XYZ file of C-alpha atoms in Angstrom:
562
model
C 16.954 96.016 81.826
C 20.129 95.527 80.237
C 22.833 93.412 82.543
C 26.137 93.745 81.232
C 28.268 90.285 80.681
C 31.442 90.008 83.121
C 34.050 87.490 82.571
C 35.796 85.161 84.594
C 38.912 87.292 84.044
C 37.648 90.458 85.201
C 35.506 88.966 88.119
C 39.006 87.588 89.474
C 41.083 90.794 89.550
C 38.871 93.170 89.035
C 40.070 95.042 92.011
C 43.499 94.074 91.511
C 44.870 97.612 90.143
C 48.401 95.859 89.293
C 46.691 93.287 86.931
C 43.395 95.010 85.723
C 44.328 99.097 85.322
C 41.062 100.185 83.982
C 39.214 100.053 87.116
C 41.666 101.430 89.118
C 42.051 105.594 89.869
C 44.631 107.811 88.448
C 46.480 107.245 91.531
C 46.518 103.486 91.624
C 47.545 103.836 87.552
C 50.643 105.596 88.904
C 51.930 103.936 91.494
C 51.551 100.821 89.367
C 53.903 102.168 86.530
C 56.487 103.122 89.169
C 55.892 99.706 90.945
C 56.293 98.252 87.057
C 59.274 100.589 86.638
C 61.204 99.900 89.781
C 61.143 95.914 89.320
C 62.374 96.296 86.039
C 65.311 98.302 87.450
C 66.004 96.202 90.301
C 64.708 92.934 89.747
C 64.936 92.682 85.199
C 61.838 90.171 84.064
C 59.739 91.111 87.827
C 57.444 93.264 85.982
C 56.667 90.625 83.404
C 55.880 87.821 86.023
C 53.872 90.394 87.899
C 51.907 91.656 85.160
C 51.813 89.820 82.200
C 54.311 87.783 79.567
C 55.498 85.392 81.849
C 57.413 83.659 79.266
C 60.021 86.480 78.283
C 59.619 87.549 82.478
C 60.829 83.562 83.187
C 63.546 84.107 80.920
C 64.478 87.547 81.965
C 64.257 86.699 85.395
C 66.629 83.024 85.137
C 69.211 85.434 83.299
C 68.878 88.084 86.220
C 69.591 84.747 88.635
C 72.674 84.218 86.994
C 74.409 87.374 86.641
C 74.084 87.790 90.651
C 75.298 84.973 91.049
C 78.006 85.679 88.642
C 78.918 88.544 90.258
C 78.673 86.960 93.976
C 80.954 84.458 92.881
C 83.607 86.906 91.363
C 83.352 88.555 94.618
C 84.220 85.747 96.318
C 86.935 84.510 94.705
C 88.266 88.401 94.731
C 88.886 87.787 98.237
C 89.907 84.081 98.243
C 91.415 83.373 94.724
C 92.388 86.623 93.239
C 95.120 85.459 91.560
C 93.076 82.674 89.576
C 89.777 85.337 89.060
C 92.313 88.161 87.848
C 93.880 85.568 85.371
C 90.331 84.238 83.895
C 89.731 88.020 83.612
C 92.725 89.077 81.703
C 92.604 86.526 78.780
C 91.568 87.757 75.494
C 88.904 84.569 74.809
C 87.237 85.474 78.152
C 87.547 89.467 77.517
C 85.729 88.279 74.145
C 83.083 86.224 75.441
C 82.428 88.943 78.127
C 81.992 91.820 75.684
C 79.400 89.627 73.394
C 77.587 88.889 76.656
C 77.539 92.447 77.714
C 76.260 93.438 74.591
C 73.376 90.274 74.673
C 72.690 91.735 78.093
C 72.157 95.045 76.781
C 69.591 94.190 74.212
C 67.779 92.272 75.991
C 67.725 94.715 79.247
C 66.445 97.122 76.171
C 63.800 94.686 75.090
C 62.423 94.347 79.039
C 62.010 98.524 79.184
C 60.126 98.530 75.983
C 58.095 95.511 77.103
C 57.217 97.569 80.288
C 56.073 100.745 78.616
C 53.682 98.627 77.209
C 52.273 96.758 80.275
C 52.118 100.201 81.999
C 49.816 101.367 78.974
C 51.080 104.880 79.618
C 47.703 105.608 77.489
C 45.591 105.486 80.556
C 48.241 107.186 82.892
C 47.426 111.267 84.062
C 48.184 113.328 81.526
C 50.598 115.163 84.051
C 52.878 111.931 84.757
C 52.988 110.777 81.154
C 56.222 112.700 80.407
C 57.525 112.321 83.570
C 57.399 108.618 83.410
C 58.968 108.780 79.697
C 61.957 111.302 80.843
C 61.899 108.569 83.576
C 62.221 105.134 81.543
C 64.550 106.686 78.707
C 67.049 107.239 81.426
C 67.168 104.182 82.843
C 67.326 102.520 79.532
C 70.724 104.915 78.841
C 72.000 104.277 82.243
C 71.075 99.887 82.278
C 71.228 98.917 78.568
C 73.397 102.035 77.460
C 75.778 101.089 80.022
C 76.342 97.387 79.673
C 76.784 98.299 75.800
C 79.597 100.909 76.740
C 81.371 98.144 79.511
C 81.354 95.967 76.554
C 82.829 97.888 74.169
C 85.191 99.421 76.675
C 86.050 95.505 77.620
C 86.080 94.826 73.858
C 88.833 97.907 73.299
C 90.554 96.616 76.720
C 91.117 92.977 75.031
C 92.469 94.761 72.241
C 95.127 96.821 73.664
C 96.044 93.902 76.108
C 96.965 91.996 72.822
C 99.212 95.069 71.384
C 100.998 95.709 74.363
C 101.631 92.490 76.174
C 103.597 89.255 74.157
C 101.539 85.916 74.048
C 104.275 83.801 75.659
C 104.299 81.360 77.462
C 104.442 81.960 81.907
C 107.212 82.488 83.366
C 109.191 80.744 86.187
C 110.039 82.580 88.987
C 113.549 81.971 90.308
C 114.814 80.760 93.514
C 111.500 82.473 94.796
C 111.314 86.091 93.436
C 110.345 87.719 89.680
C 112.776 90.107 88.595
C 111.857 92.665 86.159
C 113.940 95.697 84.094
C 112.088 98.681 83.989
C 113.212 101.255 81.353
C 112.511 104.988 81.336
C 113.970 105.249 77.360
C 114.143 109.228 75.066
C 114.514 109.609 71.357
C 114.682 113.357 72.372
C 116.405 115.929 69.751
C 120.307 115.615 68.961
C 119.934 111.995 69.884
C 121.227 109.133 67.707
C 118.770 106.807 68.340
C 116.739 105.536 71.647
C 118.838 105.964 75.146
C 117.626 104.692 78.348
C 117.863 107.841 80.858
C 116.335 105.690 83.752
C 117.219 102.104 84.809
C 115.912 100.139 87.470
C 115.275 96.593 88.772
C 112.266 95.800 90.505
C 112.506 92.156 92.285
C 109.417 90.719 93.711
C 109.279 87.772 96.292
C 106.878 85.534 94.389
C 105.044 84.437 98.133
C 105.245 87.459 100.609
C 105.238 90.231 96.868
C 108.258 92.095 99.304
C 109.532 94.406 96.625
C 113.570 95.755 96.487
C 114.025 98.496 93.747
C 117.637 98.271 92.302
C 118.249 101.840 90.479
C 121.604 101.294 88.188
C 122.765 105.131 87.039
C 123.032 105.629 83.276
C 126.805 106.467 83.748
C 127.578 103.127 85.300
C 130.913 101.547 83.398
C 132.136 98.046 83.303
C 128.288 96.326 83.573
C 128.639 92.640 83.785
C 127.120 90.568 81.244
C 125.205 87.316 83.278
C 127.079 83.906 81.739
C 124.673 82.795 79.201
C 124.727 86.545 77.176
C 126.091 86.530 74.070
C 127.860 89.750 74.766
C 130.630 88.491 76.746
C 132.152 87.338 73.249
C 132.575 90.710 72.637
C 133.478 92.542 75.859
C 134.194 89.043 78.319
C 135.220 91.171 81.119
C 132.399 93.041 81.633
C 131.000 96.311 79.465
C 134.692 98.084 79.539
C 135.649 100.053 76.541
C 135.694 103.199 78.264
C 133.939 106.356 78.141
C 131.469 104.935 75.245
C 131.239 102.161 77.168
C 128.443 103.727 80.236
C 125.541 101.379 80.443
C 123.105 104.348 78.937
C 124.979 103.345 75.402
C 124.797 99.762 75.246
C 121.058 99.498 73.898
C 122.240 101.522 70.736
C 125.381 100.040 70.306
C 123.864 96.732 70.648
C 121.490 98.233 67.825
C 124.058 99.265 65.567
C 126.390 96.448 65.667
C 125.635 93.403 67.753
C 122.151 92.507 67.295
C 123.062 89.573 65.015
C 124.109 88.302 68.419
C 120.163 88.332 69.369
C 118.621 86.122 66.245
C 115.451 85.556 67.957
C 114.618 88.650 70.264
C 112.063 91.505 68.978
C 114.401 93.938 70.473
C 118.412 93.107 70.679
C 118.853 96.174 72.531
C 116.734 95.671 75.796
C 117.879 92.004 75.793
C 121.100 93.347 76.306
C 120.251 95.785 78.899
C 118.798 92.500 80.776
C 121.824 90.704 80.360
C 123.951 93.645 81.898
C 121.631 93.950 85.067
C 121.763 90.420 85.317
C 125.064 90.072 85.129
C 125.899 93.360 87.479
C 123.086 92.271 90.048
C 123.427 88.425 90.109
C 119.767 88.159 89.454
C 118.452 86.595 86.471
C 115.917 89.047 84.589
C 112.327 87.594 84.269
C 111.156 90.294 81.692
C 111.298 94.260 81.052
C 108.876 96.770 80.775
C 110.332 100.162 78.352
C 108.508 103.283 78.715
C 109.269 106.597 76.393
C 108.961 109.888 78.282
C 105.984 110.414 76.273
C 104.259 107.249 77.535
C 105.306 107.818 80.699
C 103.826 111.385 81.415
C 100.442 109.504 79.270
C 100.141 107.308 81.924
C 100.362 109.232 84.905
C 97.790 111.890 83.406
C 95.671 108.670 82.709
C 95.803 107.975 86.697
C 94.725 111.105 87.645
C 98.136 112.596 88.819
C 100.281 111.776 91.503
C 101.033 113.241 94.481
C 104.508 113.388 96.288
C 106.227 115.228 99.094
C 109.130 117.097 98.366
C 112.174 118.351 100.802
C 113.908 120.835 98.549
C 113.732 123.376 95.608
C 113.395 121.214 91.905
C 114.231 123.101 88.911
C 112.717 122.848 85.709
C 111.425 124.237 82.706
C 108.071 126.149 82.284
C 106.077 129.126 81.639
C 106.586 131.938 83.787
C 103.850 132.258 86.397
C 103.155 135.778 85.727
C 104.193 137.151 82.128
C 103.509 133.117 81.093
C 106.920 133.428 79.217
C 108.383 130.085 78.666
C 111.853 129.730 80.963
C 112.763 128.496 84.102
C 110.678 127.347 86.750
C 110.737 125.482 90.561
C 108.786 123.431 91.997
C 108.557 124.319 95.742
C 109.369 121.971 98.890
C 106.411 120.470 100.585
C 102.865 118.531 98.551
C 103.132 118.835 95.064
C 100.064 117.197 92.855
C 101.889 116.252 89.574
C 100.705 115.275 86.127
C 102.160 113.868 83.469
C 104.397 116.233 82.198
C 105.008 117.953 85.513
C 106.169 114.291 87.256
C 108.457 113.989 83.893
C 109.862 117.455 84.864
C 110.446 116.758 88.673
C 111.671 113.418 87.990
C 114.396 114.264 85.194
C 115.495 117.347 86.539
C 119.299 117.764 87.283
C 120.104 120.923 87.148
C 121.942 122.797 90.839
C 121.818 119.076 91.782
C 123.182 115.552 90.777
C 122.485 112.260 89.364
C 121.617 110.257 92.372
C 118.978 113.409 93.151
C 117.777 112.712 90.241
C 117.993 108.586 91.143
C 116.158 109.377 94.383
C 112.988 111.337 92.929
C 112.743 108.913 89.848
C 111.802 105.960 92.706
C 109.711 108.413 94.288
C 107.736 109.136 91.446
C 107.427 105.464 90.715
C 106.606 104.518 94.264
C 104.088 107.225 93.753
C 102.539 105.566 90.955
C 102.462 102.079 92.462
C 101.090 103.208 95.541
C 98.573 105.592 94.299
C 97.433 102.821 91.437
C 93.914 101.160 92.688
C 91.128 98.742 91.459
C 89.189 102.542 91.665
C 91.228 103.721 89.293
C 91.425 100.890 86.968
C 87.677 101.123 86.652
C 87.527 104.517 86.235
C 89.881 105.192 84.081
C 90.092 102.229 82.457
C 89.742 103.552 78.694
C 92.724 106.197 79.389
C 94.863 103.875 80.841
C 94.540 101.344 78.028
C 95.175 103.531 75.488
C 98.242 104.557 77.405
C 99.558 101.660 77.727
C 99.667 101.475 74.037
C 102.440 103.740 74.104
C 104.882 101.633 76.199
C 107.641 101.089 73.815
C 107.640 97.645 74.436
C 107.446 94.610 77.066
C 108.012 90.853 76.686
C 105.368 89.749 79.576
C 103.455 87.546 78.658
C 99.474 88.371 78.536
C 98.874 84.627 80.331
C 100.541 85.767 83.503
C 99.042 88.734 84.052
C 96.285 88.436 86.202
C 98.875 86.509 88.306
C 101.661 89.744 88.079
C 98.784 92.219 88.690
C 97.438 90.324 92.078
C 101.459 90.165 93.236
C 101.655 94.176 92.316
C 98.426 95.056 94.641
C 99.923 92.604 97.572
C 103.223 94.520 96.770
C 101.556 97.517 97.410
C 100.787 96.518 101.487
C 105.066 96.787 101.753
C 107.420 99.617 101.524
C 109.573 98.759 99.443
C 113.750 98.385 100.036
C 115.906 100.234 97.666
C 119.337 100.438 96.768
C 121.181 102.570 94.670
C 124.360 101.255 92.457
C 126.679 104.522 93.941
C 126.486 107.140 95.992
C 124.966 107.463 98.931
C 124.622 103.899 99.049
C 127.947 102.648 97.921
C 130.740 105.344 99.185
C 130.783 109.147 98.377
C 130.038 110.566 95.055
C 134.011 111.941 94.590
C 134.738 108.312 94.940
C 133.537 107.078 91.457
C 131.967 104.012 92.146
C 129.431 103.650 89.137
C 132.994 104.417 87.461
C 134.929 101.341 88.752
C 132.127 98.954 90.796
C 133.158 96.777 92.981
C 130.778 93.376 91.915
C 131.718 92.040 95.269
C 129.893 94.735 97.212
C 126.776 95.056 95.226
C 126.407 91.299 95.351
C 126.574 91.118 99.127
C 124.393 94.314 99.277
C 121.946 92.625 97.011
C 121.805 88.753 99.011
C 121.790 91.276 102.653
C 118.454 92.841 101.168
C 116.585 89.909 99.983
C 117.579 88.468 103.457
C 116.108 91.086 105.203
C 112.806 90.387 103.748
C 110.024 89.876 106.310
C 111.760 91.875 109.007
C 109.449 94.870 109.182
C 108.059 97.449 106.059
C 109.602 100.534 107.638
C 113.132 99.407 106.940
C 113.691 100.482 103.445
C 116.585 98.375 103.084
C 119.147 100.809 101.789
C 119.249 103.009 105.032
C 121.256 100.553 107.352
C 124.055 100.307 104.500
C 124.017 103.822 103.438
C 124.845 104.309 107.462
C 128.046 102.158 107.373
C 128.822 104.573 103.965
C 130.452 107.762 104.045
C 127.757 110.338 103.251
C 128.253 112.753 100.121
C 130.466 115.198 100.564
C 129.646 118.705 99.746
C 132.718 118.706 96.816
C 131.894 118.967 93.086
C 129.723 115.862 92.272
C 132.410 114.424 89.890
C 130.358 111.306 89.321
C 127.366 112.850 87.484
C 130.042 113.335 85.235
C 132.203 110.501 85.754
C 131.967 109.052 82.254
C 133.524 112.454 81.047
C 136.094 112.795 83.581
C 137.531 110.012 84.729
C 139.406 107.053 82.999
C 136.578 104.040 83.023
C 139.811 101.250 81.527
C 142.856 101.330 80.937
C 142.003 101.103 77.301
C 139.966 103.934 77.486
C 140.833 106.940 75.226
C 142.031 110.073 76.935
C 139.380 112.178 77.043
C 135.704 112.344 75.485
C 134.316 113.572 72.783
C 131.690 116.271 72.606
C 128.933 113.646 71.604
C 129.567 110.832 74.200
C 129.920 113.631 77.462
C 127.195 112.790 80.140
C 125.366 116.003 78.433
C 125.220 114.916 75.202
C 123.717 111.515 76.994
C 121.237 113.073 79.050
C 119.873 115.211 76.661
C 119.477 117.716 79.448
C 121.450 120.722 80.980
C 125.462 119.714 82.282
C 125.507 119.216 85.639
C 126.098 121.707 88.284
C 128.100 121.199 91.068
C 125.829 120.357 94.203
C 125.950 122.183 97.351
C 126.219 121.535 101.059
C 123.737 119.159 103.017
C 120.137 121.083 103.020
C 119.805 123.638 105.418
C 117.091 126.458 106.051
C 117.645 128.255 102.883
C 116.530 131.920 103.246
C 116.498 135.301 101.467
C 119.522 137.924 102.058
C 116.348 139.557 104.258
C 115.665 136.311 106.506
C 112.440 135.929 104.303
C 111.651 132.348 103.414
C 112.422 131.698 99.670
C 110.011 131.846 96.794
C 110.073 130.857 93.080
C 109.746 134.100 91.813
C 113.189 135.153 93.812
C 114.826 131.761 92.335
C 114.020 132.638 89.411
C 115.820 136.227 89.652
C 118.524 134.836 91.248
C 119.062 132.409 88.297
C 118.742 135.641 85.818
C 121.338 137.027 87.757
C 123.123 134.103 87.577
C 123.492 133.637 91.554
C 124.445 130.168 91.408
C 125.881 129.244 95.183
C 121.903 130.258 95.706
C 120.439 128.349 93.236
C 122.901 125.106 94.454
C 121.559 125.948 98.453
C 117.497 125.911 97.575
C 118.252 122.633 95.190
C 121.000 120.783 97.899
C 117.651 118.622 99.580
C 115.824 117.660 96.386
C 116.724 114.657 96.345
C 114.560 113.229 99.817
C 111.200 113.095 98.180
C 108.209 110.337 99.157
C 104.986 109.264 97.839
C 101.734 111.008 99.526
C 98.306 110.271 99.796
């Protein structure tokens, strides 16, 4: 009789179906490859200690070790040093590093799955589960080492449009406590000589509490201050006041076409004149600027997702037809309105049955809307659109060092409604009174130091409502200051009148102006029927202005939802 020779090996785990699959049943063989499977999911290198290869499983397993803890650690200091993790993150060695090590992690991840097929021997697997277990394993390897190689080329592509859009300057000092920043909503449109900024605002942070106070400054405001140290009080010393050319929407042009010899060192002369005016006209030193184009701007709110705002009154703007899909006019109805790009570029820019500081009102809305709605969700998901929108700002000067330290103070920010204030009407007198047309510097200095006082005294005072109480409201009279510039003498060394290519239209590259209505009332059909856009838009065929004026007279009160 024949006795057949047993090792040592085989006498030990023999019945150990993990270790010695031969002996083991069809059902044993398979719940070993999942078992093999799972751990190299969950736990990368587990399969190889459990099975076999201990050396690559050691390895595998130390760099599995490490990358939790990575990731516990960047956890942790999410929640305790933000500011510091956030920084680390958004500097382009560290982005570089991180995409090389994502793409390491990838191949070897890749290596582990391949390693596993072959400790499963798939061979002696039913022939039933065999392509089961292979549909199985090639998605997991597309969905572990596919998608560390896509995070690090995504990370890879994020370094490099970090580097095109922000400067690599040095940090910059915040002063007397808060970071003040010039945002710029800028147009090349048609019939334009060169870039105009359409939409001007201030944000100012408080560097400790990130309290925000949103200065808008409307692109027909005459005699802007220069701050002392701006080379542009050798040409105009008291204050931007040449007249009717002389509304703050021109002076990036100009300063383009004639003075930027006064700039020798700045990228743009322009914009560092536009800083120098707010600075000057606000009493706040600029920190740095951020310029948008339209284009860039409806880019990035399409890259978000949309926003979505709630509106009191009747906007006008362009648009196909919403039956015979004929390009014309269009409204967008009171009440929730999901925007994208070019839709929020539409509400926000639209003038037309209404005025400037309408226009003001929905252009902080629509920003607010963006802050608020902007979230670590969305910066994940969307992080490949939103880079590559960003590459379309026109330009900034903040520096790529400080911004893991601006983007922890813009999430705090987003805990507090912000103030706002508004260089004219409603805030400063009514808009018959011309204020953007001859500012007093006196007011909007005490209006600014009241606001940044007020800090810390509760989020659901917005700062501009107290003050715009002690103001006379608009009156229901022709809004002469949405065409101010055109109108009324801005110096007495103004010329008489304006010419056809520096009137507010010609500026805005939009329609003129209309004439805005009474205070917003319950606007109805000559039936008592409710209005609709397909009636507004008859009415405006017909050319039933007093109508079109009534739907448009509460457009202005708009706020961010969701």
């Amino acid at each position: 009789m024949i006795t057949p020779s047993i090792t040592y090996h085989e006498f030990q785990g023999g019945n150990d179906a993990l270790r010695n699959p031969r002996s083991a049943s069809e059902r044993e063989r398979t719940k070993r490859a999942c078992i093999l499977t799972l751990l190299t999911l969950l736990v990368p290198g587990g399969a190889q200690i459990a099975v076999g290869s201990r050396g690559l499983g050691r390895i595998a397993l130390a760099v599995t070790v490490g990358c939790w803890f990575t990731a516990l650690l960047g956890l942790a200091m999410y929640f305790t040093m933000r500011s510091v993790l956030l920084g680390a993150l958004t500097q382009p060695f560290v982005m570089w590093a991180g995409s090389i090590l994502l793409a390491g992690l990838a191949i070897g991840w890749f290596i582990l799955w391949l390693d596993t097929l072959r400790l499963i021997r798939i061979g002696q697997l039913p022939k039933g589960f065999k392509p089961i277990l292979a549909v199985v394993t090639v998605a997991l390897m597309v969905l572990t080492s596919g998608g560390l190689a896509y995070a690090g080329h995504i990370l890879n592509e994020g370094r490099q449009a970090l580097a095109g859009i922000f400067s690599d300057g040095a940090a910059m000092a915040a002063e007397e406590g808060r970071y003040n920043f010039l945002l710029i909503g800028a147009d090349a449109g048609e019939g334009r000589q060169g870039l105009r900024p359409d939409s001007i605002h201030v944000v100012s942070v408080n560097q400790s509490s990130a309290e925000t106070i949103i200065f808008s400054i409307p692109r027909n405001f005459q005699n802007a201050r220069f701050s002392e140290d701006s080379p542009m009080r050798e040409v105009y010393p008291n204050g931007y006041n040449c007249g009717n050319e002389c509304i703050i929407n021109f002076l990036y042009t100009e300063v383009h076409n004639s003075y930027s010899h006064l700039y020798p060192e700045a990228e743009d002369p322009g914009v560092e004149a536009m800083m120098d005016a707010a600075s000057g006209t606000l009493d706040l030193r600029m920190h740095g600027y951020v310029m948008v184009d339209m284009d860039g701007f409806a880019e990035l709110i399409d890259a978000m997702g949309g926003i979505t705002v709630e509106s009191e009154g009747w906007v006008p703007y362009r648009g196909r037809h919403p039956e015979t899909n004929q390009w014309g006019d269009r409204w967008f109805e009171p009440g929730t309105l999901e925007l994208d790009g070019d839709d929020a570029l539409s509400f926000a820019r639209s003038r037309t049955f209404s005025h400037d500081y309408a226009r003001i009102q929905r252009q902080q809305c629509v920003q607010q809307a963006m802050i608020g709605q902007f979230s670590p969700q969305t910066l994940l998901t969307r992080f490949t659109e939103l880079m590559a929108a960003g590459e379309n700002l026109v330009d900034t000067n903040l520096p790529q060092s400080q911004l893991g330290s601006l983007l922890d103070l813009a999430a705090k920010a987003q805990e507090h409604e912000p103030q706002r204030l508004t260089l004219g009407a409603p805030d400063f007198g009514r808009s018959g009174e011309l204020f953007s047309t001859y500012p007093d510097f006196d007011q909007i200095h005490t209006r600014v130091d009241e606001l940044i006082a007020r800090e810390g005294q509760g989020d659901d005072d917005n700062g501009a409502d107290d003050a715009a109480e002690e103001q006379p409201q608009p009156d229901p009279a022709p809004d002469a200051e949405s065409d101010e510039a055109a109108e009324a003498p801005g110096t007495a060394t103004e010329p008489p009148g304006p010419t056809p290519e520096h009137s507010d239209e010609a500026v805005a590259g939009d329609e003129p102006d209309a004439e805005p209505s009474a205070e917003p009332g319950e606007a109805t059909q000559p039936d008592g029927s409710p209005l609709t856009e397909l009636y507004l838009i008859d009415a405006q065929q017909r050319g039933e202005i007093g109508v079109l004026e009534e739907a448009a007279s509460g457009n202005g009160d708009c706020s961010p939802a969701g």
